[in-house]
Coordinates of C-alpha atoms and ligand atoms in Angstrom, one line a residue:
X640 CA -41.3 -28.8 -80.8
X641 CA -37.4 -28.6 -80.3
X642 CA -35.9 -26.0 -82.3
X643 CA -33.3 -27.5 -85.0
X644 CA -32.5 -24.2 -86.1
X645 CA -31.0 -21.6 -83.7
X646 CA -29.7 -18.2 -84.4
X647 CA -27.0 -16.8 -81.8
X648 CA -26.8 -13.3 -81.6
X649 CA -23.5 -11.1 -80.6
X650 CA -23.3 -7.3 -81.6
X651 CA -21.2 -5.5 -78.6
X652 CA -18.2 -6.3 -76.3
X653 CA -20.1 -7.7 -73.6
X654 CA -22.3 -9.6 -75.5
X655 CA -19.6 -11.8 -76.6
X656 CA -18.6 -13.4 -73.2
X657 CA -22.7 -13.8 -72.6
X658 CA -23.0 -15.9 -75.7
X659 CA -19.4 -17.4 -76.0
X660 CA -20.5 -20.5 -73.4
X661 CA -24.3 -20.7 -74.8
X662 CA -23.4 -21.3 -78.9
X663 CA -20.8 -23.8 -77.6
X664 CA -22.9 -25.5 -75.6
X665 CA -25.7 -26.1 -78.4
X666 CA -23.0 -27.1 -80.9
X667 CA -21.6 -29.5 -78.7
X668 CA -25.0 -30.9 -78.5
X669 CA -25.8 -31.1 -82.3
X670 CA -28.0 -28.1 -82.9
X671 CA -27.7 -26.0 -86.2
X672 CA -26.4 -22.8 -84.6
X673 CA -25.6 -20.0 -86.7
X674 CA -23.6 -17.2 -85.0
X675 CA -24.3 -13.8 -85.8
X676 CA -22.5 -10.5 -85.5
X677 CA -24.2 -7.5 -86.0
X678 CA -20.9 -5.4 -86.0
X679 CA -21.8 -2.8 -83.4
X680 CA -18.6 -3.2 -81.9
X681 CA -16.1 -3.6 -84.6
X682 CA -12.4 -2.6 -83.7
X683 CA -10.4 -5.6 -83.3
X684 CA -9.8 -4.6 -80.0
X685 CA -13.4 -4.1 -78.8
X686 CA -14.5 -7.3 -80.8
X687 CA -12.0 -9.8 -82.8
X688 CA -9.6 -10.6 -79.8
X689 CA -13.0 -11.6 -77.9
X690 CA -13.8 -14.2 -80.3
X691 CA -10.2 -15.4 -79.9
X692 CA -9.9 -15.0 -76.1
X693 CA -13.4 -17.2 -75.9
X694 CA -12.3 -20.0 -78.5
X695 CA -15.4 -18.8 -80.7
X696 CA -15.3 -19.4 -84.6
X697 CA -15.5 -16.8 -87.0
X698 CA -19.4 -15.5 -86.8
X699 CA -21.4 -16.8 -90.0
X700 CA -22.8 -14.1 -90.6
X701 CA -21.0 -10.6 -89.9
X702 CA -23.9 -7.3 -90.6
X703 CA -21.0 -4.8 -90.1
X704 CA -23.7 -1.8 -89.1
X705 CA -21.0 -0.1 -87.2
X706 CA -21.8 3.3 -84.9
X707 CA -23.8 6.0 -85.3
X708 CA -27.1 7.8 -83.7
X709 CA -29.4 5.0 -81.7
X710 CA -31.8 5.4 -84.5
X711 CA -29.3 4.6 -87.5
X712 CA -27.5 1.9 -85.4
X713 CA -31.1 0.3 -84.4
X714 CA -32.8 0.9 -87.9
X715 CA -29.6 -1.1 -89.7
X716 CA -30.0 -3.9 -87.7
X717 CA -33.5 -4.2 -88.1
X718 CA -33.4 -4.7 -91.6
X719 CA -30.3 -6.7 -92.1
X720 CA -31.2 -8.7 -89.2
X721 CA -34.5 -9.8 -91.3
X722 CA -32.8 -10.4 -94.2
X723 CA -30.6 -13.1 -92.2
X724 CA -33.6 -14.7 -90.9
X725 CA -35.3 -15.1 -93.7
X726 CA -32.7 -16.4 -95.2
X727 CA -31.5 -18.9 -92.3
X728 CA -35.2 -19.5 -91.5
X729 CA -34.4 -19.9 -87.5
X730 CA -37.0 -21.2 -85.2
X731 CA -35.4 -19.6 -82.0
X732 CA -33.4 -16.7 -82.0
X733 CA -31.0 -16.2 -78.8
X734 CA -30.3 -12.7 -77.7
X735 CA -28.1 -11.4 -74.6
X736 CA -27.6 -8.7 -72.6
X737 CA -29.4 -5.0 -73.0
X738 CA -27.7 -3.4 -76.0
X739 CA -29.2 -2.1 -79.6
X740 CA -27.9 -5.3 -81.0
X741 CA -29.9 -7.0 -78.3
X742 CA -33.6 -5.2 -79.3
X743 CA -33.4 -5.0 -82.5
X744 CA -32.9 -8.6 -83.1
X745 CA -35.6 -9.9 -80.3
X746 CA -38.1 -7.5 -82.8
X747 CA -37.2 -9.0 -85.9
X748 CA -37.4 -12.2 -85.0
X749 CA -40.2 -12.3 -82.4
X750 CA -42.1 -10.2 -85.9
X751 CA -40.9 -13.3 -88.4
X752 CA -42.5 -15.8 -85.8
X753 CA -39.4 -17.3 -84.8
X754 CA -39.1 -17.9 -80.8
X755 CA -37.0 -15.6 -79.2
X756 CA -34.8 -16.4 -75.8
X757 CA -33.8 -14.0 -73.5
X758 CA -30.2 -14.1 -71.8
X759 CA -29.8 -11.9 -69.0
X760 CA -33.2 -11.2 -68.9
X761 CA -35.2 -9.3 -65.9
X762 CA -32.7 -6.5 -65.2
X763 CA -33.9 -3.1 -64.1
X764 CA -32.4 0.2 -63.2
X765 CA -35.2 1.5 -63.0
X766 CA -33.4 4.7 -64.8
X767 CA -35.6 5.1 -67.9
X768 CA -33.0 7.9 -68.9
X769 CA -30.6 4.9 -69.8
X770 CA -30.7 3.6 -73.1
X771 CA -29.7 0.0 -72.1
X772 CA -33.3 0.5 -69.5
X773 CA -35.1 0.9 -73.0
X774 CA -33.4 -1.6 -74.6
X775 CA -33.8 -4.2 -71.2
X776 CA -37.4 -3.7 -70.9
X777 CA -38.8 -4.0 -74.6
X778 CA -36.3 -7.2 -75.4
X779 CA -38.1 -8.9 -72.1
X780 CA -41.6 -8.1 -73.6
X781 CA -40.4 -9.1 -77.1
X782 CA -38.9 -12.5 -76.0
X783 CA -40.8 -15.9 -74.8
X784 CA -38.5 -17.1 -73.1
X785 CA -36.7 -15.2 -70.5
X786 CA -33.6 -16.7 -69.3
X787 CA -32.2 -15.0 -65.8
X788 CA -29.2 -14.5 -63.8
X789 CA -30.7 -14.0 -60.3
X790 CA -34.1 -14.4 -58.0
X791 CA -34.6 -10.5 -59.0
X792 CA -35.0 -10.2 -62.3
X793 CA -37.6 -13.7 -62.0
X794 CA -39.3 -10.8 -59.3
X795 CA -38.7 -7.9 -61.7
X796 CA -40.9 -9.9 -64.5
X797 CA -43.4 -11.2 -62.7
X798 CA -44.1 -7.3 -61.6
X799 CA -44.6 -6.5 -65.1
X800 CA -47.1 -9.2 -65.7
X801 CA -44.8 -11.6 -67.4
X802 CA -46.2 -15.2 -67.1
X803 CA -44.4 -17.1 -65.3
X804 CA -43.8 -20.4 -67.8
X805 CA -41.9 -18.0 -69.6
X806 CA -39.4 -17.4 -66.8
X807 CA -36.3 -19.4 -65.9
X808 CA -34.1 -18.6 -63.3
X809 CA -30.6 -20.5 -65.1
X810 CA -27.6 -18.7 -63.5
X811 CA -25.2 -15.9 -64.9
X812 CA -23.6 -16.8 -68.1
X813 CA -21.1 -14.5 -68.0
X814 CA -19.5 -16.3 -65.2
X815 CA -19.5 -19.3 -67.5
X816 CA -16.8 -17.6 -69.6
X817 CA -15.2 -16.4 -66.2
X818 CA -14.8 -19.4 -64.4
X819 CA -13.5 -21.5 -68.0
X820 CA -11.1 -19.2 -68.8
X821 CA -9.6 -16.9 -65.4
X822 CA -6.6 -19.9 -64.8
X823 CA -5.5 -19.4 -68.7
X824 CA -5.6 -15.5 -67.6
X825 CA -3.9 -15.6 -64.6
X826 CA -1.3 -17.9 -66.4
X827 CA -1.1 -14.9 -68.6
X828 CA 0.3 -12.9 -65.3
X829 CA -0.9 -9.5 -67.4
X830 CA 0.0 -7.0 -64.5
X831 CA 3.7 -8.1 -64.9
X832 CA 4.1 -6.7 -68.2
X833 CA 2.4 -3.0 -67.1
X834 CA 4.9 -2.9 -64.2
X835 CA 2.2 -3.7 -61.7
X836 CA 2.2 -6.2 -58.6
X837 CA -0.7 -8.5 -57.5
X838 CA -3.1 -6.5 -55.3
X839 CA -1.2 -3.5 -55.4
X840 CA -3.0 -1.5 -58.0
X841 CA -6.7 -0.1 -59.0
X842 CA -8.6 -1.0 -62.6
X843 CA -11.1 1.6 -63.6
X844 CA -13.3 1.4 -66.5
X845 CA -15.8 4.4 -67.6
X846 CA -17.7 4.9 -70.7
X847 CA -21.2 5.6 -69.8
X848 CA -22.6 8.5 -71.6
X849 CA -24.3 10.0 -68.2
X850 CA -20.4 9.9 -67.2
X851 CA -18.6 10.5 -70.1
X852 CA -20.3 12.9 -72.5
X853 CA -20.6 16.1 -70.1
X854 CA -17.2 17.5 -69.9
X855 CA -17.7 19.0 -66.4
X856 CA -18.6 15.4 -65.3
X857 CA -15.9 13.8 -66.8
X858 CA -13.5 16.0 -65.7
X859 CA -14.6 15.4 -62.3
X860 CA -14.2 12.2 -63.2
X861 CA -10.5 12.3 -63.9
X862 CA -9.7 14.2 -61.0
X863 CA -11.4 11.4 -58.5
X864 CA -8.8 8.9 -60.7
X865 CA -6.0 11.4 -59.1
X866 CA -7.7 11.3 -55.8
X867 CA -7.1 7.9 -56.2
X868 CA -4.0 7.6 -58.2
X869 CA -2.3 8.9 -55.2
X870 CA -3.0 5.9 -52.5
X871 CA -2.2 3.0 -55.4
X872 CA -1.3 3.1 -59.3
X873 CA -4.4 3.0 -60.9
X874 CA -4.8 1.5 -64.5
X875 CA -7.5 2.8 -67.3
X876 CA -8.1 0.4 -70.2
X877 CA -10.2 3.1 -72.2
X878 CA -13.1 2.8 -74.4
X879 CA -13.6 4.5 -77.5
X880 CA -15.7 7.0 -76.7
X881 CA -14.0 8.0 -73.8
X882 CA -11.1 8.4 -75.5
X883 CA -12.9 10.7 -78.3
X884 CA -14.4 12.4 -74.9
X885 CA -11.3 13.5 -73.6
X886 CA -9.7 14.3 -76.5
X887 CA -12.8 16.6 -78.0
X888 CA -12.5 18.3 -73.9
X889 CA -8.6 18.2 -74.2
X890 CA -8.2 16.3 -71.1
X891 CA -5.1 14.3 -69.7
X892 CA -5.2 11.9 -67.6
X893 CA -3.1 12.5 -64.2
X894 CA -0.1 11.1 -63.2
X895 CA -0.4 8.0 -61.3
X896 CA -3.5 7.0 -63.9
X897 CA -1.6 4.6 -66.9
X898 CA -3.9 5.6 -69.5
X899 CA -3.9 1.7 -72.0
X900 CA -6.3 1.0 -74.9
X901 CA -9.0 -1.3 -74.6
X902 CA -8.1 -5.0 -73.4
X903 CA -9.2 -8.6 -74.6
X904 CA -11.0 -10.8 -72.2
X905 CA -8.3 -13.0 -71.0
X906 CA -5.9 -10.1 -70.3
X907 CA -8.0 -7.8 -68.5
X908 CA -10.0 -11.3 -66.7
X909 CA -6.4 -11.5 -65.1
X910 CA -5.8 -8.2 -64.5
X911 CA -9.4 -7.7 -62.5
X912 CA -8.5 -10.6 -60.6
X913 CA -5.3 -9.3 -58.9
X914 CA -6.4 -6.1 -58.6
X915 CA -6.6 -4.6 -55.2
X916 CA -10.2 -2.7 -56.0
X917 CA -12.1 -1.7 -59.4
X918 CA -13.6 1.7 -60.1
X919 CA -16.6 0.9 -62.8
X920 CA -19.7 2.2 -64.4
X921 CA -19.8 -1.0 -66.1
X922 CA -23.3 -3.4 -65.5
X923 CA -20.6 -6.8 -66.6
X924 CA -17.9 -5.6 -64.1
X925 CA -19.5 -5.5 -61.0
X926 CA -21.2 -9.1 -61.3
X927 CA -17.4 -10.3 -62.8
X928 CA -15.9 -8.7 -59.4
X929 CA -18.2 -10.7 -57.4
X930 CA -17.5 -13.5 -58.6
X931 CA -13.6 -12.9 -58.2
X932 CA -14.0 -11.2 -55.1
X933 CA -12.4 -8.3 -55.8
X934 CA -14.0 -5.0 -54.3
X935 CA -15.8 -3.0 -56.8
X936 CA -16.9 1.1 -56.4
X937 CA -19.3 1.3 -58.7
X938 CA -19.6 5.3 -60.2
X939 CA -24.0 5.1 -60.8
X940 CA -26.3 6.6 -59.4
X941 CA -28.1 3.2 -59.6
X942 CA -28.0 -0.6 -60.7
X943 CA -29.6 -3.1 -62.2
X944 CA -27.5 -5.9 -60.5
X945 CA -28.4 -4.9 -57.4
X946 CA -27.7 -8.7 -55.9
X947 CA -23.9 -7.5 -56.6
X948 CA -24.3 -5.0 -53.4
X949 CA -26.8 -7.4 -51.4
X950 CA -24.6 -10.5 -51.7
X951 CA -21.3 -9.5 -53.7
X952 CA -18.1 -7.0 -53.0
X953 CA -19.8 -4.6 -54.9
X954 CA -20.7 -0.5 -53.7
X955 CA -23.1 1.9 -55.2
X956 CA -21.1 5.0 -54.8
X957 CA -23.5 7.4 -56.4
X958 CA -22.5 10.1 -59.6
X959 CA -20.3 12.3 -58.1
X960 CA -16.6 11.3 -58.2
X961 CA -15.5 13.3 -54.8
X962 CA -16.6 10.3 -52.7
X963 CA -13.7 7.9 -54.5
X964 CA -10.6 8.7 -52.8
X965 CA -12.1 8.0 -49.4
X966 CA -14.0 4.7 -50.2
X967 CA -10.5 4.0 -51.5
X968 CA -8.8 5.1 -48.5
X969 CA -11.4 3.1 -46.9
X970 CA -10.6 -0.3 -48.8
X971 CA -7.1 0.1 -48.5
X972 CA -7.7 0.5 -44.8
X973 CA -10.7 -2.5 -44.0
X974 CA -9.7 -5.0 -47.0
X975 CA -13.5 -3.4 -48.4
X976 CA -16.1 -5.9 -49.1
X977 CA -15.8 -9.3 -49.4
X978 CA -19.3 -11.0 -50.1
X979 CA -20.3 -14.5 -51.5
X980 CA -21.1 -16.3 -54.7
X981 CA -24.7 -15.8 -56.1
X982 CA -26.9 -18.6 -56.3
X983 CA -26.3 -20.5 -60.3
X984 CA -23.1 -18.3 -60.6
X985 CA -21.3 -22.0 -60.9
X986 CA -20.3 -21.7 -64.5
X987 CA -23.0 -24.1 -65.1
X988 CA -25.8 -21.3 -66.2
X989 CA -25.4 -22.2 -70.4
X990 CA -25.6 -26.2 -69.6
X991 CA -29.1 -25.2 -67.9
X992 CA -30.4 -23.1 -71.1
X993 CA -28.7 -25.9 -73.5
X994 CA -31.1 -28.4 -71.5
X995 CA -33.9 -26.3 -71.4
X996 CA -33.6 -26.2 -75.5
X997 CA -32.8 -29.6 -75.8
X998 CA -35.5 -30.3 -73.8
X999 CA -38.1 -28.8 -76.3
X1000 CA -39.0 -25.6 -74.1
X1001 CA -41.3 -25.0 -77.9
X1002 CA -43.8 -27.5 -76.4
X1003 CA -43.9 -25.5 -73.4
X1004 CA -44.1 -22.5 -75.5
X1005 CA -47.1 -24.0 -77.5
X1006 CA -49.2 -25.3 -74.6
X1007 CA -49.3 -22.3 -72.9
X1008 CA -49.9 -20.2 -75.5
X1009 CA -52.8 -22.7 -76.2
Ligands
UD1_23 C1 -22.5 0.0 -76.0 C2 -23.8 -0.4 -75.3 C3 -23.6 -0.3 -73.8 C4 -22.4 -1.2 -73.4 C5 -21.2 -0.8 -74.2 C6 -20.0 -1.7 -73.9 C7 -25.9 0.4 -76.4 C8 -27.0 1.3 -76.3 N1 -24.9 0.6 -75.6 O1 -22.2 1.3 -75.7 O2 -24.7 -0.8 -73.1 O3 -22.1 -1.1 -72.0 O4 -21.5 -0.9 -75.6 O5 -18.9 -1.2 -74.5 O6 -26.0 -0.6 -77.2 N2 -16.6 2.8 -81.1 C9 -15.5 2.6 -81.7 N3 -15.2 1.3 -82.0 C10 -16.0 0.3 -81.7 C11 -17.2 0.5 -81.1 C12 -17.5 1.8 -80.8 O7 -14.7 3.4 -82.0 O8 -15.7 -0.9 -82.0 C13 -16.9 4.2 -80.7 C14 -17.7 5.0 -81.8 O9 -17.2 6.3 -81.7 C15 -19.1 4.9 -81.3 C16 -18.9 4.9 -79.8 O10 -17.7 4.2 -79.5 O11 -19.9 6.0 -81.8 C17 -20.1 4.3 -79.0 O12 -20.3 3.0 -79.5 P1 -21.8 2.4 -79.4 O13 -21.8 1.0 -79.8 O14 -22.8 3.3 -80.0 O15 -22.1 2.5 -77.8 P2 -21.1 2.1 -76.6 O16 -20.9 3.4 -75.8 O17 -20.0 1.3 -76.9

């Protein structure tokens, strides 16, 4: 069977760059696609200025959920989510990535029968203490087809007993979006504007709540920024709740750190790529680095992109913020990492899942199911 009826499914910032290539792809080929946003993210700044960025139309159907406790956030997807479905009637339901947005759609569809596809599938921090772990893990075992982005997470599923006809191994789809759109953004020449030069400044992005929501941590956090503020300007597109973080502690950033609100895609796609070194606790920005070949310091204490350090320009630097101003100092002084492009991360990785669809992976589904 090849699905006619496809449901695409968007909910949080970096969902939207994940999805972006894949819902063109199948409309370019014919497909009903209906584009859903669950409204997880909803300031224009963390969601509308994506859509524009990545040439995406307005989403058909927008659930506006909006925050609040994981519970809530999941429990109002779920049910608008369903009604959606049953109203649409889809007969594969693409989901991306490893947010709330991300389960609670794979459930309600994989519940209504539809089939359910898995982009970015296979990832594992093996850190059960991180919601996005949760999320990862039960979206895998909810979905029947599991699309990946490298060798590891096809390994990653196999250990968990996933058969393998549901795995394919298609490339990163993030890197889709990268590689389409990074001239546009370099076109842009973004660091100009912020009074920055090309490769003589630091991005750093933080909003993970092991990071961010302990006040001793974060502090720490903003004082490693100084560390580091005082080898190269460093620049700090904030998320939300980091902001709220540092304003409920009553921190300010040092001096050296140009504290800006959150970016769209193309702008800060330019600004990673002529920056000297990125400081992240980001999963998105240490496989985007990699491809740009930028070197990345990556504030976890682990990853679930681990093919970013094995192959990439990217470092684990562990939790505790002391260690950045000498792997800076280090960078500055070695030119840091400078890896090589993962296998399928050729901008071709939404082509692959578009043939795989076209294709009629449903008879695949039905005879081994059989
Ligand atoms: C979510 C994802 C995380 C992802 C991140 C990217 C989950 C469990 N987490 O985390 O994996 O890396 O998105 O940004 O799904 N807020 C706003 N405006 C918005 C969105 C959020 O002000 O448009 C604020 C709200 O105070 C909200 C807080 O940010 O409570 C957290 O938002 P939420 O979607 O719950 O999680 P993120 O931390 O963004």
């Amino acid at each position: 069977m090849k699905p006619q009826k496809i449901t695409c499914v968007v909910g949080a910032r970096p969902n939207f760059m994940k999805v972006a290539p894949v819902y063109l792809a199948l409309r370019r080929r014919g497909f009903d696609v209906r584009l859903v946003h669950t409204g997880q993210h909803y300031d224009a700044k963390m969601s509308q200025i994506f859509f524009d960025d990545l040439g995406m139309p307005r989403p058909d159907a927008f659930l506006g959920v909006g925050s609040g406790s994981h519970a809530e956030q999941t429990a109002k997807i779920l049910t608008l989510f369903e009604h959606d479905c049953l109203a649409f009637q889809p007969e594969l339901v693409l989901v991306a990535g490893d947010v709330n947005s991300t389960i609670a759609c794979a459930l309600v569809a994989s519940k209504l029968g539809a089939a359910v596809g898995h982009i970015e599938a296979g990832l594992r921090s093996r850190d059960w203490g991180m919601p996005e772990e949760v999320n990862r893990v039960l979206t895998d075992h909810a979905s029947d087809l599991l699309l990946t982005p490298s060798p590891d997470g096809d390994d990653n599923l196999r250990a968990e007993g996933i058969a393998e006809w549901r795995i394919r191994f298609v490339g990163n789809c993030m890197i889709d979006s990268l590689r389409t759109h990074l001239e546009r953004a370099l076109q842009l020449q973004p660091w100009l504007e912020l009074g920055l030069a090309a490769k003589g400044y630091a991005v750093a992005t933080l909003h993970r709540p092991s990071n961010v929501d302990e006040p001793g941590q974060l502090a720490k956090l903003v004082a490693g920024l100084g560390a580091v503020s005082t080898q190269l300007p460093v620049l700090l597109p904030i998320h939300p709740r980091t902001q709220k973080r540092m304003d409920d502690a009553g921190l300010a950033v040092p001096q050296g750190v140009k504290l800006v609100e959150p970016m769209g895609y193309l702008q800060f796609l330019g600004i990673m790529a002529q920056a000297k070194l990125v400081v992240t606790d980001s999963g998105g920005i240490q496989e985007e680095t990699t491809a740009l070949g930028v070197p990345c310091l990556t504030l976890r204490a682990n990853t679930e992109r681990p093919i970013t350090m094995s192959e990439g320009t990217n470092t684990l630097l562990g939790i505790d913020p002391a260690k950045l101003g000498p792997a800076v100092a280090e960078i500055l002084a070695t030119g840091g990492k400078a890896g090589r492009i993962p296998d399928k991360w050729d901008g071709k990785a939404a082509e692959r899942i578009a043939d795989l669809v076209q294709s009629g992976f449903g008879t695949l589904l039905e005879a081994s199911a059989a």
